[in-house]
Coordinates of C-alpha atoms in Angstrom, one line a residue:
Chain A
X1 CA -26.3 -11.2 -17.4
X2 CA -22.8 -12.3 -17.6
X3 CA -21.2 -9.4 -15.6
X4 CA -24.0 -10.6 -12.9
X5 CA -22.0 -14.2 -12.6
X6 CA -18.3 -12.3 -13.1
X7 CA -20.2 -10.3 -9.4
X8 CA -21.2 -13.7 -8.0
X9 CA -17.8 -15.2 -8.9
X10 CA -15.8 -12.6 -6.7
X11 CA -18.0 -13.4 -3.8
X12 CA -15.8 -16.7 -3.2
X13 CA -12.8 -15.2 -3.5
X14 CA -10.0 -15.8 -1.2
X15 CA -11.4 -14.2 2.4
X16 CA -7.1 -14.0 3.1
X17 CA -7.4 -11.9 0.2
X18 CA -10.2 -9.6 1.6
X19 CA -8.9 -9.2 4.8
X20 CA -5.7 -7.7 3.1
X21 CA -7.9 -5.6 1.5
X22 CA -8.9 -3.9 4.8
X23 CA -5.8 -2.5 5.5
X24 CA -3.7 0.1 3.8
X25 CA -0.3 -1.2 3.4
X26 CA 2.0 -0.3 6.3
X27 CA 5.5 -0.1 6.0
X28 CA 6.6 -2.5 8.8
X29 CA 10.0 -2.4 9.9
X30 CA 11.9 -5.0 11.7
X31 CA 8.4 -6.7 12.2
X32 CA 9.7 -9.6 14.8
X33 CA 10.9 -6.9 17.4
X34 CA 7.6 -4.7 16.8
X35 CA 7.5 -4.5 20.6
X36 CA 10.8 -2.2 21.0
X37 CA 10.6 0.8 19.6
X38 CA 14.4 0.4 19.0
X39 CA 14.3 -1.7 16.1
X40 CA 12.4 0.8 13.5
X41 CA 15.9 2.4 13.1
X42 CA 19.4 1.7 14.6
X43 CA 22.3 3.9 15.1
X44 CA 24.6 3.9 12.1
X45 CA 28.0 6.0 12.1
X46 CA 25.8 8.9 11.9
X47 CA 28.1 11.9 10.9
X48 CA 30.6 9.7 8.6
X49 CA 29.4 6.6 7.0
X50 CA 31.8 4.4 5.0
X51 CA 30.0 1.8 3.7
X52 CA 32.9 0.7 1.8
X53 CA 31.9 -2.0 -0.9
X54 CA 32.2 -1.1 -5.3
X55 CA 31.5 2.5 -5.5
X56 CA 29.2 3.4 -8.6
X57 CA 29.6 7.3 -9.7
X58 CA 26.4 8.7 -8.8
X59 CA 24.7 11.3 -11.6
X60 CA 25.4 14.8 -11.9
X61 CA 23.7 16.7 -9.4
X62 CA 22.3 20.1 -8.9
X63 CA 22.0 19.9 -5.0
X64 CA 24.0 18.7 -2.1
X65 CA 23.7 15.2 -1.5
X66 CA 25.0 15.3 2.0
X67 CA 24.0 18.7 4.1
X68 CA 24.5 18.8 7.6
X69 CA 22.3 20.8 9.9
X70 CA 22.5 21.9 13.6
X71 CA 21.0 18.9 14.9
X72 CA 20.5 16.1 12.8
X73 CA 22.9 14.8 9.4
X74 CA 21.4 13.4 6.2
X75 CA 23.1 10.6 5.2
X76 CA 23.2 8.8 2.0
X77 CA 24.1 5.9 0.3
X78 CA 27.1 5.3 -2.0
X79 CA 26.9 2.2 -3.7
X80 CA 23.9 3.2 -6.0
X81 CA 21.2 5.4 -6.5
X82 CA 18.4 4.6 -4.4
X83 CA 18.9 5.9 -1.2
X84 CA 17.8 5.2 2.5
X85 CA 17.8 8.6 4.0
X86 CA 18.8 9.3 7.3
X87 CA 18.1 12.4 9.3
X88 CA 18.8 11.7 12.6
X89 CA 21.8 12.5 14.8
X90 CA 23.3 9.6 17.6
X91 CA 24.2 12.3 20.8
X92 CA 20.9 14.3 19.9
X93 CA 17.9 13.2 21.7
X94 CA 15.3 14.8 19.2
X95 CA 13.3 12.3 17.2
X96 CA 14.3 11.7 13.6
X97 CA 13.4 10.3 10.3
X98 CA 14.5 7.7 7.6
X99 CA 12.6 8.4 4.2
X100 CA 13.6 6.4 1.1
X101 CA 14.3 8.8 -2.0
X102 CA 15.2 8.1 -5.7
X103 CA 18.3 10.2 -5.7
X104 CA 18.6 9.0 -9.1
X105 CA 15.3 11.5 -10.1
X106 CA 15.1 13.7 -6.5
X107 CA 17.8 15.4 -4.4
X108 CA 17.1 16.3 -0.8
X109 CA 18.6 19.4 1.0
X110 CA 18.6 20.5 4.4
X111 CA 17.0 24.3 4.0
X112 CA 17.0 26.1 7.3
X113 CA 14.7 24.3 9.6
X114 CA 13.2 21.5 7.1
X115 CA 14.0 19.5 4.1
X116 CA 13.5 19.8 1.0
X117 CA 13.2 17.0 -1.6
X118 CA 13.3 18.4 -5.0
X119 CA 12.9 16.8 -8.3
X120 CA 16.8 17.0 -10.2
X121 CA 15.4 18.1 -13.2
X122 CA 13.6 21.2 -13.1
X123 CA 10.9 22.4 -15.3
X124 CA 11.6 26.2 -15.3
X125 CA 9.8 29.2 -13.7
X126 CA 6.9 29.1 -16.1
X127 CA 6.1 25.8 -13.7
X128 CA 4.3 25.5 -10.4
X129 CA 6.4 24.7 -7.9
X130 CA 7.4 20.3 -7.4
X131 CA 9.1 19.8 -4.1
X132 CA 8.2 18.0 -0.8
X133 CA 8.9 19.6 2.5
X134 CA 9.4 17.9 5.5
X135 CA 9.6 20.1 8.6
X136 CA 9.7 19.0 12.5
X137 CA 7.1 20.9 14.8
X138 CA 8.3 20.1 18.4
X139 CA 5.2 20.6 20.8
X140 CA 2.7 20.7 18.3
X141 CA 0.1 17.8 18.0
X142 CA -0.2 16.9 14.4
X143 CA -4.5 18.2 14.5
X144 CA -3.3 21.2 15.8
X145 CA 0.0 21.0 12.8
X146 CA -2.7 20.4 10.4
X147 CA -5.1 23.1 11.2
X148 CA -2.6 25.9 11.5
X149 CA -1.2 24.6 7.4
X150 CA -4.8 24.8 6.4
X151 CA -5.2 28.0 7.0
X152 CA -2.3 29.0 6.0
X153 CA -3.0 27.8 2.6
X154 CA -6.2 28.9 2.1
X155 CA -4.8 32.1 0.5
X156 CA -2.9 30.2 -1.9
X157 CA -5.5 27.3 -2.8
X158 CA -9.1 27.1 -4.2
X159 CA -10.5 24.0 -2.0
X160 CA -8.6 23.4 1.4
X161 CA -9.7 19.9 1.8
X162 CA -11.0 18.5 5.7
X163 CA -8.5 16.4 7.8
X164 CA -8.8 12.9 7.6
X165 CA -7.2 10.1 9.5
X166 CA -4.7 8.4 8.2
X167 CA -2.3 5.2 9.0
X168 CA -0.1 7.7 8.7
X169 CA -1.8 10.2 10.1
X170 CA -3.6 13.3 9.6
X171 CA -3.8 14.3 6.2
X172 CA -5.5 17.1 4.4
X173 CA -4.9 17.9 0.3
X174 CA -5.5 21.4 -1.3
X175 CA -6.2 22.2 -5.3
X176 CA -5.5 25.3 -6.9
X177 CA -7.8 24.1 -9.7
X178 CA -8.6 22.0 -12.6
X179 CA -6.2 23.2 -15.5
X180 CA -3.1 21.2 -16.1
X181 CA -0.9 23.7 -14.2
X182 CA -3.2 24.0 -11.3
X183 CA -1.6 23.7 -7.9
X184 CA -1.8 21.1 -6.1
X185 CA -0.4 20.2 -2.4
X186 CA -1.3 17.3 -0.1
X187 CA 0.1 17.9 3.5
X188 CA 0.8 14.9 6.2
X189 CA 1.2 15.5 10.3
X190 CA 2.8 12.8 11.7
X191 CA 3.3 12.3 15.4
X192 CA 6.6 12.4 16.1
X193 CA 6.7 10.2 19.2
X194 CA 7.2 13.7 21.5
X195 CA 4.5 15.7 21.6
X196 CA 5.2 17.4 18.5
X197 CA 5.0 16.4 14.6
X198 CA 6.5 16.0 11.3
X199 CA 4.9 17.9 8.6
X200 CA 5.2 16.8 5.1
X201 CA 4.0 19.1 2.3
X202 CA 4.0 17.9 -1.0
X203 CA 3.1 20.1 -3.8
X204 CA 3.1 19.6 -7.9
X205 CA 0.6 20.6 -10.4
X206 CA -2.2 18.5 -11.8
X207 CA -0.6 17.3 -14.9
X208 CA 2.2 16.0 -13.0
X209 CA -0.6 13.6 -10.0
X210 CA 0.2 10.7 -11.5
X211 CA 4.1 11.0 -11.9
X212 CA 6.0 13.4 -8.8
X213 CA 2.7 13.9 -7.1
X214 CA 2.4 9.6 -6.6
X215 CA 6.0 9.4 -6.3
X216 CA 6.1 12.2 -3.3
X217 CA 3.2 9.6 -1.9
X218 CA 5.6 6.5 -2.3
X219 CA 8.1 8.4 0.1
X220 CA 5.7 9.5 2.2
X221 CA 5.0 5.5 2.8
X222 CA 8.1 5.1 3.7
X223 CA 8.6 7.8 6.4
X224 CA 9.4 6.3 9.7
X225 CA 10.3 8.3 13.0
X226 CA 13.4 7.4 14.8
X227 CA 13.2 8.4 18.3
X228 CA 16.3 9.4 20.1
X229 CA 16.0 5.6 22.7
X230 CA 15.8 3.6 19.3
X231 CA 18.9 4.2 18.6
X232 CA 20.6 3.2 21.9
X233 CA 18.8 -0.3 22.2
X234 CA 19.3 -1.7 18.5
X235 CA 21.5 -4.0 18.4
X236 CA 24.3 -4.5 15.7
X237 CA 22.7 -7.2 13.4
X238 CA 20.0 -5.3 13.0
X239 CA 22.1 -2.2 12.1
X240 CA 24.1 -4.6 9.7
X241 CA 20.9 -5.9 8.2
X242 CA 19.5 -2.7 7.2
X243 CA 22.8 -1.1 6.0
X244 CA 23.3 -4.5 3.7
X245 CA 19.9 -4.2 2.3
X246 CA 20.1 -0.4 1.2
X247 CA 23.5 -1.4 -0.8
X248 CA 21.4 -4.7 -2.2
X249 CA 18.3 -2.9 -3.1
X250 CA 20.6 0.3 -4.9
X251 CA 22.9 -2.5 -7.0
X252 CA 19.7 -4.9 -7.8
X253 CA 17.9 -1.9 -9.0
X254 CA 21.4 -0.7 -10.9
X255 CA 21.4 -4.5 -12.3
X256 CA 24.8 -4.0 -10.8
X257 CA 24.5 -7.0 -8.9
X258 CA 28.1 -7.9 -10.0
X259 CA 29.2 -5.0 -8.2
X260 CA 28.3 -6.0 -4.6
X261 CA 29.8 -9.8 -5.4
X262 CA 30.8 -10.1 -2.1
X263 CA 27.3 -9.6 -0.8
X264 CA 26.0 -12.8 -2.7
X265 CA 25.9 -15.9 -1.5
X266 CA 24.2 -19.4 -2.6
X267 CA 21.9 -19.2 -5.7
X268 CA 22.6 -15.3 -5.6
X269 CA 26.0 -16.2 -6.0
X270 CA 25.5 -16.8 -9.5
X271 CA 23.4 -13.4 -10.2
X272 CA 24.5 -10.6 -12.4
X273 CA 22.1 -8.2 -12.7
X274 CA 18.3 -7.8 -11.6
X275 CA 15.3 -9.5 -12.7
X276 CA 14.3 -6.8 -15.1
X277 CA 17.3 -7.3 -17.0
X278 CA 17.8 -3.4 -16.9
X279 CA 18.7 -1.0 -14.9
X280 CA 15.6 0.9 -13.4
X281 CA 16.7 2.8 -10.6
X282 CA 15.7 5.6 -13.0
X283 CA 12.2 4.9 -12.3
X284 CA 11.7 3.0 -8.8
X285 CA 9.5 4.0 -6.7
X286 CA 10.3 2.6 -3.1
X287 CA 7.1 2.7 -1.6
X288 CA 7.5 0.4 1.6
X289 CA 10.5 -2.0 3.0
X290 CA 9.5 -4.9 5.4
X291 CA 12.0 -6.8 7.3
X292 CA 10.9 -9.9 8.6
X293 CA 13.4 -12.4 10.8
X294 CA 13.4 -15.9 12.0
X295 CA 14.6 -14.9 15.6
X296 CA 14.3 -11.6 16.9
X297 CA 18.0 -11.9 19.1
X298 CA 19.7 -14.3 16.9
X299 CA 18.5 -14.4 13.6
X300 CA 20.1 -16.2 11.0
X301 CA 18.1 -15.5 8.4
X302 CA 16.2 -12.2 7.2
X303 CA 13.6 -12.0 4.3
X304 CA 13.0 -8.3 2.9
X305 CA 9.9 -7.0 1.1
X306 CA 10.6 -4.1 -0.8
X307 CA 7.1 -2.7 -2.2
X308 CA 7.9 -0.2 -5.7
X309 CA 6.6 1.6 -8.1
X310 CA 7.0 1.7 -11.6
X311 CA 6.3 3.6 -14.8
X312 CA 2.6 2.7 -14.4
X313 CA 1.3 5.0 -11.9
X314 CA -0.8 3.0 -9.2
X315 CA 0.9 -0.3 -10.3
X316 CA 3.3 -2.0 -7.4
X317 CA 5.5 -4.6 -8.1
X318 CA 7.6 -6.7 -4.9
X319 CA 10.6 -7.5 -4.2
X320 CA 11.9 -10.0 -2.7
X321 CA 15.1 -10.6 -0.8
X322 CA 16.2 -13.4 1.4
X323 CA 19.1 -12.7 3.2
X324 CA 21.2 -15.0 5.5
X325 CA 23.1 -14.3 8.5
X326 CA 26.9 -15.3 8.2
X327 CA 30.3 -15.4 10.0
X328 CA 30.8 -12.5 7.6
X329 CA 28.1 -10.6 7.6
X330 CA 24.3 -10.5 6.2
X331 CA 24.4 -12.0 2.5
X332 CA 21.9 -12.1 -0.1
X333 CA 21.0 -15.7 -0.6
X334 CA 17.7 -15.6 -3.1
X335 CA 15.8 -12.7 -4.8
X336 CA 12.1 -12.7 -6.6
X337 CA 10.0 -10.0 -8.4
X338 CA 6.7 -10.3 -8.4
X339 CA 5.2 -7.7 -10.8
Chain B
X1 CA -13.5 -11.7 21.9
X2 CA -11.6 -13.5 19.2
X3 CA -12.9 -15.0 16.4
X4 CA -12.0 -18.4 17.4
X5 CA -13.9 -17.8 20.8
X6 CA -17.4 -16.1 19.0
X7 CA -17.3 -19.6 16.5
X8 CA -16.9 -21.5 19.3
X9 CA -20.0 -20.0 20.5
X10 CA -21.9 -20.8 17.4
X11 CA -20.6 -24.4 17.3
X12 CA -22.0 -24.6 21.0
X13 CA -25.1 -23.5 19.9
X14 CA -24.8 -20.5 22.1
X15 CA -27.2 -17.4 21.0
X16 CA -24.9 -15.1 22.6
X17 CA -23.0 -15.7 19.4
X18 CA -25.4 -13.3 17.7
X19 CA -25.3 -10.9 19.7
X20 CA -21.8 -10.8 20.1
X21 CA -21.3 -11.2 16.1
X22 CA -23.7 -8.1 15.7
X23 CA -21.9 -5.6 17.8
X24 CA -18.7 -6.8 16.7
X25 CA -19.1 -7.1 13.0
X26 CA -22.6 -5.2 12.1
X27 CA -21.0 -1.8 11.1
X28 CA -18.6 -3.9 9.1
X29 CA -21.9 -6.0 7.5
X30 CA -24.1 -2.9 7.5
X31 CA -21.5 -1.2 5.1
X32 CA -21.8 -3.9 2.6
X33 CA -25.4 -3.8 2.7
X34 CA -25.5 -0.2 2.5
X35 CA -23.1 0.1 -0.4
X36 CA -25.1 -2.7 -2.5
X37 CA -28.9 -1.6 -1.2
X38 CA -30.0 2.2 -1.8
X39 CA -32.5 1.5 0.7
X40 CA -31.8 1.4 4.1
X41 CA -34.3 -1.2 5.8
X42 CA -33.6 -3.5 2.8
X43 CA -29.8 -3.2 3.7
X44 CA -30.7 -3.3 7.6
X45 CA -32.4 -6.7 6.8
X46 CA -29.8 -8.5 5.0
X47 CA -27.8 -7.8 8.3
X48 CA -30.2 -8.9 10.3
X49 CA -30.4 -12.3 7.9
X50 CA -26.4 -12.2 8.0
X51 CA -26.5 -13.3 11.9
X52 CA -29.3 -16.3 10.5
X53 CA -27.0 -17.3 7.9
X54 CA -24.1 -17.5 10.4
X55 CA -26.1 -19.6 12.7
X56 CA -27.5 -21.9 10.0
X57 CA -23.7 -22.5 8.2
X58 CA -21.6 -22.5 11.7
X59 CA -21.6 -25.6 12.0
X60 CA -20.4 -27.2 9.3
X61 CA -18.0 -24.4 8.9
X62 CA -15.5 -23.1 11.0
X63 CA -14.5 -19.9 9.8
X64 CA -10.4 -18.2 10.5
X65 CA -11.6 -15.2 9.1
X66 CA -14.7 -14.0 10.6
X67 CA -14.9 -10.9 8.5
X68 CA -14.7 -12.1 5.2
X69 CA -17.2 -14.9 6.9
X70 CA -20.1 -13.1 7.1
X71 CA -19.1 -10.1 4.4
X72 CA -19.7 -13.1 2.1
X73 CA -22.8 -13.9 3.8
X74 CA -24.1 -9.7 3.4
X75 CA -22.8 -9.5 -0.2
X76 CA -24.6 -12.6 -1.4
X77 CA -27.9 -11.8 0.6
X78 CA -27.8 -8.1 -0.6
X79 CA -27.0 -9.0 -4.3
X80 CA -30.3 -12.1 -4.4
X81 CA -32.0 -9.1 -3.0
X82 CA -31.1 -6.5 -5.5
X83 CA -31.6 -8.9 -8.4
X84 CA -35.3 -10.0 -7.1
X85 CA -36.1 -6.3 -7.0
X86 CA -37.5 -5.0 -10.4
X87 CA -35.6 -2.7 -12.4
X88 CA -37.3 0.4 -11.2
X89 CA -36.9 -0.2 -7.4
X90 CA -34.0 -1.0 -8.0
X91 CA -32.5 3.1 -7.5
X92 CA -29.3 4.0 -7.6
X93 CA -26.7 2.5 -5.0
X94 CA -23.2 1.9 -6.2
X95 CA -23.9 -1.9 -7.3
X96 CA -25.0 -0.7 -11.1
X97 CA -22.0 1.3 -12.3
X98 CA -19.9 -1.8 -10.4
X99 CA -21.8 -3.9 -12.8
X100 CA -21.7 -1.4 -15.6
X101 CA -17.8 -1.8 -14.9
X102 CA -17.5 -4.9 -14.5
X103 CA -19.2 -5.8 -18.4
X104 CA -15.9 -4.5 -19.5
X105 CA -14.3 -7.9 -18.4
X106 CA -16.8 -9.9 -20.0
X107 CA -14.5 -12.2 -22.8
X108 CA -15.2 -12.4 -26.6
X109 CA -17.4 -14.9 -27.3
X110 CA -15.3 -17.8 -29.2
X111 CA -16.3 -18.9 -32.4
X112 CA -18.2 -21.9 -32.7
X113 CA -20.8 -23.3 -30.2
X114 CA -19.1 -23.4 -26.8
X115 CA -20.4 -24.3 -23.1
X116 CA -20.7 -21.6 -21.0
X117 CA -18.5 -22.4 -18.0
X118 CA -20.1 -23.8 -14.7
X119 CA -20.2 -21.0 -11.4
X120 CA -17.5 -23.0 -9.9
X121 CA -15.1 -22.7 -13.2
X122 CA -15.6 -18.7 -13.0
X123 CA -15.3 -18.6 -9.2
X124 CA -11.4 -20.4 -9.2
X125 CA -11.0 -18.3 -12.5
X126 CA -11.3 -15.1 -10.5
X127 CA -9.5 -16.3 -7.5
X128 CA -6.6 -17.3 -9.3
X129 CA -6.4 -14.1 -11.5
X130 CA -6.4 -11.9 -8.5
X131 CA -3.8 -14.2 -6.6
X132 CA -1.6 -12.6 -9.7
X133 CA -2.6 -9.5 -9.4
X134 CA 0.1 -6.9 -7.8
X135 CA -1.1 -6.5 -3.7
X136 CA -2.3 -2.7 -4.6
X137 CA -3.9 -3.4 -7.6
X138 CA -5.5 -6.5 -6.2
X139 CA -6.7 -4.7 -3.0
X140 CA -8.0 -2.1 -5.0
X141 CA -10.0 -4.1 -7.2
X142 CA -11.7 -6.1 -4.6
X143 CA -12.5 -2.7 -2.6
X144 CA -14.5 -1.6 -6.0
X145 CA -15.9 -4.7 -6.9
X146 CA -16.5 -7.1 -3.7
X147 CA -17.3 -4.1 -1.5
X148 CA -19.0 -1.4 -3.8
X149 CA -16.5 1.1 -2.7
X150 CA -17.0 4.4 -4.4
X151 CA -13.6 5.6 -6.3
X152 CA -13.1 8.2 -3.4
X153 CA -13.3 6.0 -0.7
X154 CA -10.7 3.6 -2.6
X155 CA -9.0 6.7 -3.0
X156 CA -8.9 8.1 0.7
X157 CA -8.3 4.4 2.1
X158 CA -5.0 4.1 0.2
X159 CA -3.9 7.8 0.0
X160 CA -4.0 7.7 -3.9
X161 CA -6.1 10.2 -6.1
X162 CA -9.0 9.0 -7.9
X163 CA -7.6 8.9 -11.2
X164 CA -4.9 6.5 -10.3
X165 CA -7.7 4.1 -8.6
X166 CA -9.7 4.6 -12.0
X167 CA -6.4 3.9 -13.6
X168 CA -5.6 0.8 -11.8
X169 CA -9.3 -0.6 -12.1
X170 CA -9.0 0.2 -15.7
X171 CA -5.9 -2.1 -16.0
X172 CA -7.8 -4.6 -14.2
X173 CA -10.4 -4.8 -16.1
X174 CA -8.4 -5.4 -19.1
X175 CA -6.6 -8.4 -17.0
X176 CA -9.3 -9.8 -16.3
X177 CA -10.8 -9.9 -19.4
X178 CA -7.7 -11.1 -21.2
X179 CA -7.3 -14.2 -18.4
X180 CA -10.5 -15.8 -19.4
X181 CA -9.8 -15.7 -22.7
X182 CA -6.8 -17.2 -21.8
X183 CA -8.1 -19.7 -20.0
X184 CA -11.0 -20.5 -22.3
X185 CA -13.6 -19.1 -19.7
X186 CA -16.6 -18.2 -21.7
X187 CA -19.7 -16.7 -19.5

C-alpha cells in the first residue's frame, strides 16, 4: 500500500530532526550566558525610555500605552508597533516580566494588581469576554496558584481541566462549552523565581481558538521573569543588543526598514523594507526571540531568531537577524525569513 | 552516562550496553512500541529486539543521536510486526488512522506508464520536504506520523488545541502531497 512506503520513508528521516521534535520550543534568551540569571533581562532606563531613532505615529488607541503602577512600569516601544514589554522596576527588588505584545492588535493596562492585555478592537457586550490577565502571587507556589484558580472557576466553567506540567509550567484550560460563543479560558502558573508565581489567564470564546485564543498562547511563549539580581549584573551590550533588536524587529515588521537607516549596516545597508514586501505588524505573532552570541563578554557579533505567527493559525514562520557589534553600536548586518 | 560513553560500550562489545540502553531509553522505545502495537507483549517485544538490533548495528554505526537511534530501530520493528499480523489481529492502536492519514499525501498517478520510485527516492523525498517545513509544523508532523502521537498529546506537548494540530497536519498533508508531484515521485 503506498501510504505503507510514505510510513517507511519517514522512518529515515533526519534523527536531528526528531530530536527537535522532543522538545517544545523554548524561548531562550541570551543563550551563551544561560548560566547567569542576569542575562534573560537587563536594566533599561526603566521609568523614562528614549529610544530616540525615526518615530512612526503609533495607531489610535483605546487604552493607555504606558501605565505606571506602585511597583513596577510598563514600558513600550516607539519606533513601531510590536512591542517588547517591560514590567519591571530597577530600585524594586520584586521579580518582573518582559512579554512581547502586538500593540498594533492588543493594548496592555496596568488594572490594580495585574495586567491586562486586551484586544484594541472590541466586539461589544453581546461577546464573551477576550483579554489575558497576568497577575503576580508573591508566596504562592504555582500548584498551589493553580489549584486555588480552578476552583475558583468551576462556577463559571463546564469542564475545569487537570493541571499539567508544562515548560512553562503548570497549566490547566477550562470550557464553558461547545457553541461558538462558549467560554473558554486557559490559565498558566509560572514560578516566579521567589517563592511565589505569575498567573496568566487567558480567556476568549470558541470561535475565536484559532485567532486571540493562539495569539494569547504566542505571548504566553514569550513570558520571561526578570528577577530583581538580573538586572544589576547585565552588562550594557547586552542591554544595547536587546533594545536594538525590538526597534529592528518593529521597523522590519513595519517594512519600514528605511526608517531605522542608521541601524543598517553591510548587505542591510541596502534594505528598504522586509521580506514580505508588506507591512505585517498587523498580524505578527511574536511567539519566541532567541539571542545567540559569538562571545558571551565581548561579542561582536549577535544572531536573533525571532519565531512568529501568521494569518495561518498553527503556522510559524522565522526570522532571522544577524547583528554586528560596532564602534557605534549593535547594527543589523543580514536578515532571512524562512516561512 | 552519555551517549557517546553507552556507544562506546557497544563498540567494546560490552553487554552492560544493554542494560544501560534499557533503563535509559526503554520508556522512550516502549512508547513507540506501544503507540504502533495495541497489544502490549507484542510492543514489550519489539523493545526487547530494539536492545538486539542495537547490538547487531553498533558496530558499524556510531550513532550522535542515541534516541532517534534506536526509536528507528522500535518504529521499524513494530511496523514489520504490525504488517505480518493479519488484518483482524491487527485491533485498533493509533498506527491505522496515521495510515488512513497519511493516504491523503499519496500523489496523482501521472499519465502514462511510469516507474514507481525506489525506497531510497521516497526516503530523501520526505527528508527534504520536512527540512522545508516551518520548525512547528515540521515537529508536529513527525510527532503524528513517526511517533503515532494521538492529536491530544501533539496538542498538550506544544500548548496548542487540537484543532490547530489537525489544522497544521492538514496543511501538511497537502505539502506533501504537492512535493512529490513536484518532484515526479510516483509510489
Amino acid at each position: 500500500m503506498k501510504e505503507e512506503r510514505i510510513f517507511a520513508a519517514l522512518g529515515e528521516v533526519d534523527p536531528a530532526l526528531l530530536a527537535r521534535s522532543e522538545k517544545k520550543a523554548m524561548v531562550q534568551y541570551w543563550k551563551p550566558l544561560v548560566s547567569l540569571a542576569a542575562c534573560l533581562a537587563v536594566v533599561l532606563g526603566v521609568v523614562s525610555v528614549s529610544r530616540g531613532g525615526p518615530q512612526v505615529t503609533p495607531p489610535p488607541v483605546q487604552t493607555s500605552q504606558v501605565t505606571q503602577g506602585p511597583a513596577l512600569v510598563l514600558n513600550n516601544g516607539e519606533v513601531g508597533e510590536l512591542y517588547l514589554c517591560q514590567a519591571y522596576q530597577k530600585e524594586v527588588a520584586e521579580p518582573g516580566f518582559v512579554i512581547f505584545v502586538n500593540q498594533s492588535v492588543y493594548g496592555i493596562t496596568r488594572e490594580e494588581e495585574s495586567w491586562v492585555i486586551r484586544p484594541r478592537e472590541g466586539l461589544g457586550e453581546d461577546f464573551p469576554t477576550i483579554d489575558m490577565t497576568i497577575a503576580r502571587l508573591p508566596g504562592v507556589a504555582p500548584k498551589t496558584a493553580l489549584q486555588a484558580r480552578q476552583k475558583a472557576l468551576e462556577g463559571e466553567y463546564a469542564e475545569v481541566g487537570q493541571a499539567q506540567e508544562t515548560e512553562k509550567g503548570v497549566f490547566f484550560r477550562a470550557s464553558g462549552g461547545t457553541e461558538w460563543d462558549s467560554p473558554q479560558a486557559e490559565v498558566y502558573g509560572i514560578d516566579d523565581g521567589e517563592g511565589g508565581t505569575f498567573l496568566i489567564t487567558a480567556r476568549y470564546f470558541l470561535e475565536a481558538e484559532e485567532g486571540h485564543g493562539a495569539r494569547f498562547r504566542d505571548m504566553v511563549e514569550t513570558f520571561q521573569v526578570v528577577l530583581g539580581a538580573d538586572r544589576q549584573e547585565a552588562p550594557a551590550w547586552m542591554d544595547q543588543l536587546r533594545e536594538t533588536t525590538g526597534r529592528l524587529m518593529d521597523a522590519y515588521f513595519a517594512n519600514r526598514l528605511y526608517q531605522v537607516a542608521g541601524l543598517l549596516t553591510g548587505e542591510a545597508a541596502t534594505y528598504s523594507g522586509n521580506d514580505y514586501g508588506e507591512d505585517v505588524s498587523g498580524w505578527v505573532s511574536v511567539a519566541g526571540v532567541t539571542w545567540e552570541v559569538d562571545n558571551g563578554t565581548a561579542p561582536s557579533k549577535a544572531t536573533v531568531l525571532v519565531r512568529h505567527g501568521g494569518e495561518n493559525e498553527g503556522e510559524y514562520a522565522y526570522l532571522t537577524m544577524v547583528l554586528v557589534n560596532t564602534p557605534e553600536g549593535w547594527k543589523l548586518s543580514w536578515t532571512g525569513l524562512e516561512k | 552516562m552519555e551517549d557517546r560513553a553507552i556507544v562506546e560500550l557497544y563498540w567494546r562489545r560490552d553487554q552492560a550496553a544493554i542494560d544501560v540502553t534499557a533503563a535509559r531509553y526503554g520508556g522512550y522505545c516502549r512508547a513507540i512500541a506501544a503507540r504502533l502495537l495495541p497489544d502490549q507483549r507484542d510492543a514489550e517485544e519489539c523493545v526487547n529486539d530494539t536492545w538486539l538490533g542495537a547490538w547487531n548495528t553498533m558496530p558499524d554505526n556510531r550513532p550522535a543521536l542515541l534516541a532517534p537511534f534506536l526509536g528507528k530501530i522500535t518504529r521499524c520493528l513494530a511496523f514489520n510486526r504490525w504488517k505480518a499480523q493479519g488484518r483482524g489481529k491487527r485491533g485498533g492502536g493509533e498506527l491505522p488512522l496515521v495510515l488512513e492519514e497519511l493516504a491523503e499525501c499519496v500523489p496523482s498517478d501521472l499519465p502514462g506508464p511510469e516507474q514507481a520510485a525506489e525506497d531510497t527516492e521516497v526516503e530523501e523525498a520526505v527528508d527534504r520536504f520536512l527540512h522545508t517545513l516551518p520548525r512547528r509544523a515540521g515537529d508536529i508532523f513527525l510527532r503524528r506520523y513517526w511517533y503515532g502521537e494521538s492529536l491530544e498529546e501533539i496538542a498538550r506537548r506544544y500548548g496548542m488545541g487540537t484543532g490547530a494540530v489537525k489544522s497544521s497536519l492538514f496543511r501538511s498533508r497537502e505539502k506533501l502531497k504537492q512535493y512529490f508531484e513536484r518532484e515526479g515521485i510516483v509510489l
